[in-house]
Amino acid sequence: MSRIWNQYAYAMLRAFNIQPPSRLAISVSGGVDSMALTKLTTDWAKPLNIELTALIVDHKLRSNSTEEANSVCEYIKSKFGISAEVLNLDMSLDSINSTRIEEIARQQRRNALQTACDRLNVNRILFGHHLNDQVELFIIRLLKNSSWIGLAGMSEVTAMNWQTTPFRKEPLKIVRPLLEVSKKDLIEVCESNSIKWWEDQSNQDTQLTQRNLIRRMYQSGQVPNGFTIEKIKKLMSYLAEQRELVESNAGMIMPMLTKTSRNAKLDSVSSESERLQKKKKNSDSRLESQSTSDKVPDLSSAPKSGTNGSSGKSNDRSNEISKVKVNTKSKRKGPLAKNNYKINTLLDTVEPTINLIPELRLLPDLILNEVLFRLIATTSPKSDDELFKEKSKVLPISEHIKKDEPIKQNVLGVEVEVDSESIKLTRENWRRGRPYQTRICEALPTWSRWELIDNRFWLRWKLKSAEVEPKKFSIRFVDEPKPILDLFEGSEALDLTKLNDVCTKHPFLLFESPDTLHTMNSSTVIGFPTLGITQNLDVEWRPKLYNFM
């Protein structure tokens, strides 16, 4: 038992150093691994006064799953004296492709755990993955021709989702302190402490998942000598060390690229702002009779909050303003008569052009590939799982950078254009990629939850008046934005030729009702919030950002 405790305690020390959090969550299935984890964590957390919450997910895939989940919940409360709750999912074997059941269950389970941890204000959640799980994963990925990075297996500390959200300063982290502990040892923990556990009978069905078949092979000893647990553990440890080296070096390079890109952008914005301010000063005497709304907007300071404001580290980027042509003589009246347009954008964040610094070409191939992947991931509309499965697709780009050869290629839903001086990343036209399914949402007088749109933008919204009844609106993409832009006050002052292509890659919002279905006029059109072109609805947005470390 002391050996098992030492393995666990050293893993927790590596995860938290000497500053453990004030509260932790534990993902509990009721199996021997999660029950042993709960026992070890309770003993570890008690002298440190750490608040623990056990989260039990009921997938409802078995007829008795709800009864079992409630039993596990009550047992944990009474046995360990910590809080526990059941998270209910609504899955059905009849509606799920059996070949994807494990993948779908995993994603839904993680979404439920993420939501619960957000509610509980928890930044770290413990998972009971153990050494046998690592070996099974190695075999599964080997059969799928995974890269050596995939064969390194699960990390002790990783992000639940790599994206940082508007309501989190950092991603929710998963901690796996049992990766060096065998299942046999975990059974010993439970038996020596009279701890009950529940066996999921579906884990014995070798036809249900590939993992179940591999597990049965190891249980029966039907594996080649070269695939013993100890030999695979040694190989995975070496691969994990190399992966950590690649990722840490890529992490050091990323700030250099971001800083280069941002400074270049800010310089151009600053000079444009000075030019417009000088023009404004020279024309003030001719504009005194006009309303404030007809004056040239002050581009010297970006908004602190609002439609596309941001906070924290991303504030530097959210304060950037694109070049805007303004017609100060416009007398046009319309839905936005009080506003001359300032199109505040974060294109430098979501569709950046990065100066190709010489050091990039000198990087080892593996580190350059990781850097490029991280750059492309922020602009890509693909999900986290899709991104990591297709990570190797960045290889042709890195080869051209090494050879100083230009290339323009679609990678992970992003048009990547490389020349001798820069890397330009642009979201592919949505019709050339995947069709975007129109979403119908409801606007209330209070702010909505943050929602991730097109896997690139976080949006939330509320009606402008507290007296207005809830209203439905759609979120979609459009092919021809020009007729929509014409509905906005000040559109004749904008460079519509340039904006037309940009708008096709940004979500469009439109009020919908049975009487005005898909009807576009000045009262139904909301606009393109991620470009600052909105009316009739208060909208805030943030870009999707990643925290890979």
XYZ file of C-alpha atoms in Angstrom:
549
model
C 0.000 0.000 0.000
C 2.866 2.408 0.790
C 4.276 1.890 -2.721
C 0.922 2.734 -4.303
C 0.524 5.783 -2.064
C 3.985 7.040 -3.019
C 3.208 6.695 -6.736
C -0.015 8.661 -6.246
C 1.525 11.324 -3.989
C 4.462 11.997 -6.341
C 2.042 12.352 -9.265
C -0.022 14.903 -7.305
C 3.171 16.764 -6.408
C 4.149 16.923 -10.094
C 0.660 18.180 -10.976
C 0.330 20.884 -8.308
C 3.893 21.502 -7.044
C 3.445 22.892 -3.531
C 0.316 24.933 -4.257
C -2.708 22.619 -4.564
C -6.061 24.275 -5.359
C -8.688 24.955 -2.705
C -11.221 22.690 -4.445
C -11.044 19.679 -6.743
C -13.503 17.515 -8.631
C -13.194 13.749 -9.113
C -14.732 11.982 -12.100
C -16.244 8.795 -10.670
C -17.662 5.895 -12.668
C -18.103 3.575 -9.693
C -15.459 1.189 -11.041
C -12.482 0.034 -9.002
C -10.164 2.649 -10.528
C -12.295 5.691 -9.645
C -13.215 4.331 -6.191
C -9.535 3.774 -5.369
C -8.797 7.266 -6.689
C -11.487 8.706 -4.406
C -9.975 6.912 -1.383
C -6.431 8.098 -2.116
C -7.560 11.665 -2.889
C -9.691 11.910 0.250
C -6.699 10.904 2.392
C -4.449 13.358 0.510
C -6.871 16.321 0.568
C -8.102 16.128 4.164
C -5.013 17.566 5.920
C -4.805 20.255 3.226
C -8.453 21.333 3.719
C -9.213 20.882 0.027
C -12.897 20.746 -0.860
C -13.739 17.672 -2.967
C -16.743 16.958 -5.186
C -17.336 13.602 -6.871
C -19.102 13.811 -10.251
C -20.884 10.687 -11.480
C -22.072 10.673 -15.108
C -25.144 8.588 -15.970
C -25.056 7.896 -19.722
C -28.378 6.006 -19.563
C -26.994 3.393 -21.944
C -28.029 0.539 -19.638
C -31.426 -0.136 -18.107
C -30.086 0.013 -14.536
C -27.593 2.858 -15.064
C -29.638 5.489 -13.204
C -30.132 3.278 -10.165
C -26.434 2.433 -10.152
C -25.315 6.068 -10.510
C -27.514 7.114 -7.568
C -26.151 4.224 -5.471
C -22.562 5.264 -6.223
C -23.392 8.865 -5.310
C -24.897 7.962 -1.929
C -22.115 5.491 -1.124
C -19.403 8.116 -1.734
C -21.165 10.600 0.525
C -21.444 8.118 3.373
C -18.095 6.306 2.942
C -15.789 9.247 2.271
C -17.747 12.201 3.673
C -17.432 14.369 0.570
C -20.058 15.944 -1.676
C -21.188 14.066 -4.770
C -23.707 14.551 -7.562
C -25.027 12.712 -10.605
C -24.818 14.305 -14.068
C -27.532 12.924 -16.334
C -27.028 12.384 -20.060
C -29.646 11.198 -22.524
C -27.957 8.657 -24.781
C -29.580 5.722 -26.529
C -27.897 2.716 -28.134
C -30.636 2.673 -30.773
C -29.692 6.132 -32.057
C -25.888 5.746 -31.938
C -23.639 4.006 -34.433
C -22.122 1.158 -32.409
C -18.691 1.751 -33.957
C -18.657 5.301 -32.530
C -20.376 4.712 -29.212
C -17.173 5.056 -27.163
C -16.193 8.299 -28.926
C -19.661 9.859 -28.586
C -20.029 8.836 -24.943
C -16.606 10.297 -24.160
C -17.426 13.645 -25.748
C -20.823 13.955 -24.061
C -19.348 12.921 -20.724
C -16.623 15.545 -21.002
C -19.119 18.243 -21.938
C -21.188 17.400 -18.846
C -18.109 17.420 -16.597
C -16.934 20.733 -18.092
C -20.328 22.349 -17.410
C -20.389 21.034 -13.839
C -16.864 22.279 -13.104
C -17.744 25.713 -14.529
C -20.711 25.827 -12.156
C -18.645 24.635 -9.172
C -15.773 27.024 -9.976
C -13.335 24.103 -10.167
C -10.165 24.368 -12.282
C -8.846 20.811 -11.845
C -10.633 17.471 -12.147
C -9.082 14.071 -11.343
C -9.521 11.088 -13.670
C -8.824 7.485 -12.665
C -6.988 6.376 -15.810
C -4.316 3.835 -14.850
C -1.407 1.924 -16.366
C -3.613 -0.728 -17.999
C -5.638 2.036 -19.697
C -2.411 3.493 -21.100
C -1.366 0.143 -22.554
C -4.798 -0.423 -24.125
C -4.638 3.063 -25.666
C -1.167 2.336 -27.072
C -2.465 -0.795 -28.842
C -5.544 1.011 -30.185
C -3.468 3.862 -31.604
C -0.852 1.480 -32.978
C -3.586 -0.318 -34.923
C -4.699 3.057 -36.293
C -1.175 3.941 -37.495
C -0.902 6.786 -35.013
C 2.173 9.019 -34.960
C 4.733 8.609 -32.199
C 3.141 11.557 -30.392
C -0.149 9.662 -30.212
C 1.656 6.524 -29.049
C 3.009 8.492 -26.076
C -0.468 8.098 -24.586
C -2.260 10.224 -22.028
C -0.469 12.990 -20.137
C -0.625 13.314 -16.355
C -1.930 16.864 -16.773
C -3.831 18.020 -19.817
C -6.699 20.324 -20.724
C -10.286 19.075 -20.828
C -10.702 21.340 -23.867
C -7.756 23.296 -25.249
C -9.885 26.362 -25.846
C -9.948 29.128 -23.287
C -13.503 30.386 -22.813
C -14.734 33.917 -22.056
C -15.656 32.830 -18.523
C -12.353 31.063 -17.789
C -8.852 32.496 -17.604
C -7.435 29.059 -18.341
C -8.861 25.747 -19.529
C -10.198 23.185 -17.089
C -7.297 20.784 -16.490
C -7.499 16.990 -16.152
C -5.093 15.420 -13.654
C -4.379 11.670 -13.911
C -2.325 10.635 -10.860
C -2.701 6.865 -11.426
C -1.021 6.437 -14.817
C 1.861 4.496 -13.273
C -0.418 2.364 -11.064
C -1.728 -0.980 -12.344
C -5.344 -2.064 -12.046
C -4.189 -4.939 -9.840
C -2.811 -2.396 -7.342
C -6.065 -0.415 -7.402
C -8.027 -3.548 -6.565
C -5.671 -3.992 -3.609
C -6.449 -0.436 -2.408
C -10.183 -1.085 -2.439
C -10.023 -4.553 -0.894
C -7.640 -3.535 1.926
C -9.931 -0.614 2.843
C -13.263 -2.483 2.434
C -14.328 -0.179 -0.390
C -17.180 -1.295 -2.606
C -17.056 -0.878 -6.389
C -19.387 -1.522 -9.302
C -18.553 -3.533 -12.416
C -19.931 -2.248 -15.731
C -20.984 -5.406 -17.562
C -20.726 -3.644 -20.928
C -16.944 -3.594 -20.406
C -16.979 -7.377 -20.840
C -18.632 -7.229 -24.279
C -15.736 -7.774 -26.697
C -17.963 -6.988 -29.671
C -19.009 -3.578 -28.327
C -15.629 -1.791 -28.422
C -12.091 -2.502 -29.564
C -10.824 -1.593 -26.102
C -12.895 -4.372 -24.525
C -11.315 -6.921 -26.878
C -7.790 -5.734 -26.067
C -8.570 -5.794 -22.343
C -9.775 -9.396 -22.599
C -6.537 -10.382 -24.386
C -4.425 -9.009 -21.519
C -6.657 -10.589 -18.873
C -6.230 -13.996 -20.527
C -2.487 -13.518 -21.110
C -2.873 -13.871 -24.890
C -0.367 -11.169 -25.882
C 3.098 -11.478 -27.523
C 6.171 -11.079 -25.311
C 7.018 -7.776 -26.983
C 3.697 -6.286 -25.865
C 3.884 -6.898 -22.139
C 2.677 -4.072 -19.909
C 6.171 -3.321 -18.579
C 7.751 -3.110 -22.049
C 5.013 -0.848 -23.403
C 5.205 1.314 -20.260
C 8.946 1.851 -20.816
C 8.440 2.821 -24.463
C 5.557 5.174 -23.660
C 7.596 6.914 -20.949
C 10.359 7.652 -23.457
C 7.880 8.933 -26.064
C 6.152 11.103 -23.446
C 9.474 12.746 -22.546
C 10.131 13.560 -26.208
C 6.599 14.923 -26.640
C 7.001 17.185 -23.627
C 10.280 18.487 -25.076
C 8.611 19.334 -28.410
C 5.607 20.994 -26.769
C 7.656 23.081 -24.324
C 9.904 24.384 -27.109
C 6.889 25.226 -29.278
C 5.425 27.063 -26.305
C 8.526 29.274 -26.109
C 8.379 30.099 -29.831
C 4.669 31.051 -29.917
C 4.958 34.367 -27.969
C 7.686 35.514 -30.368
C 5.393 34.993 -33.362
C 2.359 36.546 -31.692
C 4.328 39.600 -30.601
C 5.760 40.095 -34.081
C 2.334 39.912 -35.690
C 0.618 42.157 -33.150
C 3.230 44.908 -33.227
C 3.161 45.041 -37.007
C -0.615 45.351 -36.920
C -0.609 48.016 -34.225
C 1.938 50.108 -36.151
C -0.315 50.205 -39.207
C -3.370 50.993 -37.075
C -1.526 53.769 -35.279
C -0.404 55.462 -38.495
C -3.887 55.197 -39.978
C -5.359 56.655 -36.801
C -2.959 59.611 -36.920
C -3.839 60.263 -40.559
C -7.563 60.260 -39.855
C -7.152 62.455 -36.772
C -5.168 64.987 -38.789
C -7.842 64.957 -41.479
C -10.503 65.391 -38.797
C -8.709 68.389 -37.287
C -8.421 70.130 -40.666
C -12.097 69.629 -41.427
C -13.572 70.432 -37.988
C -14.521 73.967 -38.978
C -16.636 72.633 -41.855
C -18.321 70.035 -39.660
C -19.458 72.157 -36.724
C -23.008 72.304 -38.011
C -23.250 68.530 -38.302
C -24.284 66.191 -35.490
C -21.703 64.165 -33.600
C -22.791 61.102 -35.548
C -21.533 62.650 -38.776
C -18.009 63.254 -37.533
C -15.014 61.104 -38.252
C -14.795 58.480 -35.477
C -11.900 58.658 -33.050
C -9.689 55.732 -33.931
C -6.985 56.485 -31.411
C -8.539 54.383 -28.658
C -10.350 51.075 -28.926
C -13.476 50.224 -26.901
C -12.917 48.762 -23.457
C -15.956 46.535 -23.766
C -18.967 45.986 -25.944
C -19.648 44.194 -29.164
C -16.165 42.863 -29.624
C -14.387 43.903 -26.474
C -12.164 41.557 -24.585
C -10.369 41.281 -21.323
C -7.152 39.925 -19.910
C -4.334 39.075 -22.273
C -6.480 39.225 -25.360
C -7.258 42.908 -24.687
C -4.185 43.985 -26.672
C -5.673 42.441 -29.771
C -9.256 43.474 -29.168
C -8.093 47.095 -29.110
C -6.901 46.894 -32.707
C -8.894 48.732 -35.359
C -8.901 48.116 -39.062
C -8.630 50.819 -41.656
C -11.982 52.423 -42.403
C -13.093 54.817 -45.121
C -15.483 57.388 -43.669
C -17.682 59.741 -45.658
C -18.134 62.740 -43.346
C -20.619 64.419 -45.698
C -23.203 61.646 -45.543
C -26.714 62.868 -44.697
C -28.372 59.471 -45.106
C -30.948 58.549 -42.458
C -31.578 54.965 -41.462
C -31.497 52.405 -38.676
C -28.024 53.485 -37.572
C -28.286 57.223 -38.158
C -26.511 57.871 -34.850
C -23.419 55.979 -35.886
C -20.723 56.479 -38.451
C -19.074 53.120 -38.769
C -16.009 52.068 -36.918
C -15.406 48.474 -37.926
C -13.469 47.135 -34.986
C -12.074 43.731 -35.815
C -9.918 41.049 -34.322
C -8.837 39.684 -37.673
C -5.266 39.731 -36.412
C -6.402 37.111 -33.906
C -8.757 34.933 -35.942
C -7.139 35.397 -39.375
C -3.579 36.519 -38.652
C -0.643 37.296 -40.904
C 2.518 36.279 -39.055
C 5.893 37.652 -39.985
C 8.116 34.694 -40.911
C 11.035 35.240 -38.559
C 14.345 33.582 -39.640
C 14.463 31.463 -36.466
C 11.379 29.573 -37.659
C 13.294 27.960 -40.531
C 16.011 26.803 -38.147
C 13.662 24.857 -35.894
C 13.747 21.046 -35.866
C 10.949 19.584 -37.958
C 8.900 18.290 -35.023
C 8.916 21.664 -33.235
C 8.122 23.599 -36.429
C 5.174 21.266 -37.087
C 3.864 21.880 -33.569
C 4.199 25.657 -33.935
C 2.334 25.648 -37.262
C -0.385 23.430 -35.845
C -0.967 25.830 -32.952
C -1.155 28.797 -35.297
C -3.642 27.097 -37.614
C -5.784 25.688 -34.777
C -6.991 29.134 -33.665
C -8.294 29.981 -37.137
C -9.661 26.495 -37.942
C -13.405 25.786 -37.602
C -12.705 22.128 -36.819
C -13.354 20.625 -33.388
C -10.542 19.805 -30.966
C -10.809 16.080 -31.680
C -10.706 16.640 -35.455
C -7.722 18.952 -35.135
C -5.613 16.501 -33.180
C -6.560 13.556 -35.381
C -5.448 15.461 -38.492
C -2.411 17.132 -36.960
C -0.014 15.592 -39.495
C -1.611 17.608 -42.335
C 0.611 20.582 -41.480
C 3.705 18.673 -42.667
C 3.714 20.000 -46.291
C 3.592 23.580 -45.002
C 6.629 23.138 -42.763
C 8.568 21.538 -45.613
C 7.996 24.590 -47.830
C 9.001 26.959 -45.022
C 12.240 25.034 -44.535
C 13.018 25.271 -48.262
C 11.922 28.923 -48.430
C 9.365 28.010 -51.102
C 5.961 29.724 -51.424
C 2.846 27.590 -50.953
C -0.896 28.164 -50.786
C -2.838 25.217 -49.447
C -5.964 24.393 -47.459
C -5.066 22.803 -44.134
C -7.606 21.929 -41.432
C -10.194 24.287 -42.916
C -7.719 27.167 -43.171
C -6.197 28.653 -46.322
C -2.490 28.861 -45.504
C -0.406 31.112 -47.739
C 3.352 31.182 -47.182
C 5.864 33.434 -48.915
C 9.399 34.466 -48.046
C 8.232 37.031 -45.469
C 4.991 35.874 -43.884
C 2.420 33.188 -43.126
C -1.138 34.286 -43.871
C -3.997 32.293 -42.342
C -7.531 32.762 -43.691
C -10.707 30.851 -42.881
C -11.766 29.000 -46.025
C -15.066 30.028 -47.582
C -17.715 28.129 -45.651
C -19.265 26.610 -48.791
C -15.905 25.209 -49.890
C -15.546 23.649 -46.485
C -18.338 22.117 -44.476
C -21.894 23.503 -44.809
C -22.790 25.417 -41.650
C -26.027 24.277 -40.039
C -28.223 27.309 -39.302
C -28.802 27.740 -35.566
C -32.010 29.157 -34.126
C -31.502 30.996 -30.841
C -33.630 33.068 -28.488
C -32.826 36.565 -27.289
C -34.030 37.727 -23.874
C -33.700 41.064 -22.029
C -30.811 39.481 -20.044
C -27.468 38.280 -21.328
C -27.419 34.756 -22.732
C -24.749 32.154 -21.983
C -21.615 32.310 -24.055
C -22.004 30.071 -27.126
C -19.218 28.876 -29.428
C -20.216 29.668 -33.025
C -18.539 27.943 -35.991
C -15.990 26.677 -33.486
C -14.178 30.023 -33.830
C -16.157 32.738 -32.060
C -17.729 32.994 -28.607
C -20.949 35.022 -28.706
C -23.530 36.132 -26.168
C -26.486 38.447 -26.679
C -29.438 40.286 -25.148
C -32.330 42.441 -26.347
C -31.752 46.166 -26.286
C -34.933 46.828 -24.275
C -36.057 45.069 -21.096
C -39.692 45.565 -22.129
C -39.433 43.524 -25.324
C -40.788 39.982 -25.528
C -38.273 37.168 -26.251
C -37.356 37.027 -29.931
C -36.003 34.229 -32.116
C -33.054 34.793 -34.421
C -30.885 32.664 -36.688
C -27.099 32.381 -36.944
C -25.820 31.450 -40.401
C -23.357 32.319 -43.139
C -24.257 34.158 -46.335
C -22.892 34.169 -49.882
C -23.783 37.747 -50.841
C -23.358 40.158 -47.919
C -23.600 43.343 -50.010
C -27.435 43.599 -50.012
C -27.317 43.135 -46.236
C -24.615 45.761 -45.744
C -26.692 48.221 -47.780
C -29.300 48.117 -44.999
C -26.903 49.724 -42.554
C -26.436 53.450 -42.081
C -23.067 54.560 -43.399
C -22.635 51.650 -45.805
C -21.864 54.012 -48.676
C -18.770 55.049 -46.744
C -17.407 51.524 -46.474
C -15.188 49.632 -48.845
C -17.864 47.047 -49.720
C -15.641 45.290 -52.252
C -13.208 44.419 -49.511
C -15.882 43.689 -46.923
C -17.931 41.400 -49.173
C -15.369 38.580 -49.076
C -14.605 39.109 -45.379
C -18.279 38.932 -44.378
C -18.795 35.540 -46.029
C -16.453 34.070 -43.409
C -18.193 35.600 -40.398
C -21.496 34.583 -38.759
C -24.593 36.561 -39.757
C -27.529 37.101 -37.366
C -31.145 37.652 -38.465
C -34.384 37.930 -36.470
C -36.827 35.200 -37.486
C -40.581 34.796 -37.002
C -43.359 32.934 -38.847
C -44.300 36.220 -40.518
C -40.776 37.338 -41.399
C -39.023 34.022 -42.064
C -35.705 34.769 -43.830
C -36.960 38.304 -44.531
C -34.189 40.891 -44.575
C -35.003 44.502 -43.801
C -33.794 47.183 -41.419
C -35.817 45.754 -38.512
C -34.921 42.054 -38.909
C -31.227 42.268 -39.835
C -28.864 42.097 -36.845
C -25.628 41.892 -38.811
C -22.103 40.560 -38.454
C -21.185 40.982 -34.759
C -17.622 39.655 -35.113
C -16.953 42.547 -37.514
C -18.685 45.133 -35.323
C -21.542 45.510 -37.843
C -24.677 45.110 -35.730
C -28.046 46.682 -34.977
C -31.268 45.748 -33.150
C -29.474 43.436 -30.671
C -26.687 43.801 -28.115
C -23.961 41.281 -28.922
C -20.582 40.636 -27.320
C -17.983 38.302 -28.768
C -14.559 36.849 -28.139
C -12.262 34.879 -30.442
C -11.537 31.220 -29.848
C -8.141 31.001 -28.216
C -6.067 28.003 -27.196
C -3.895 27.369 -24.188
C -1.744 24.386 -25.132
C 0.499 24.357 -22.074
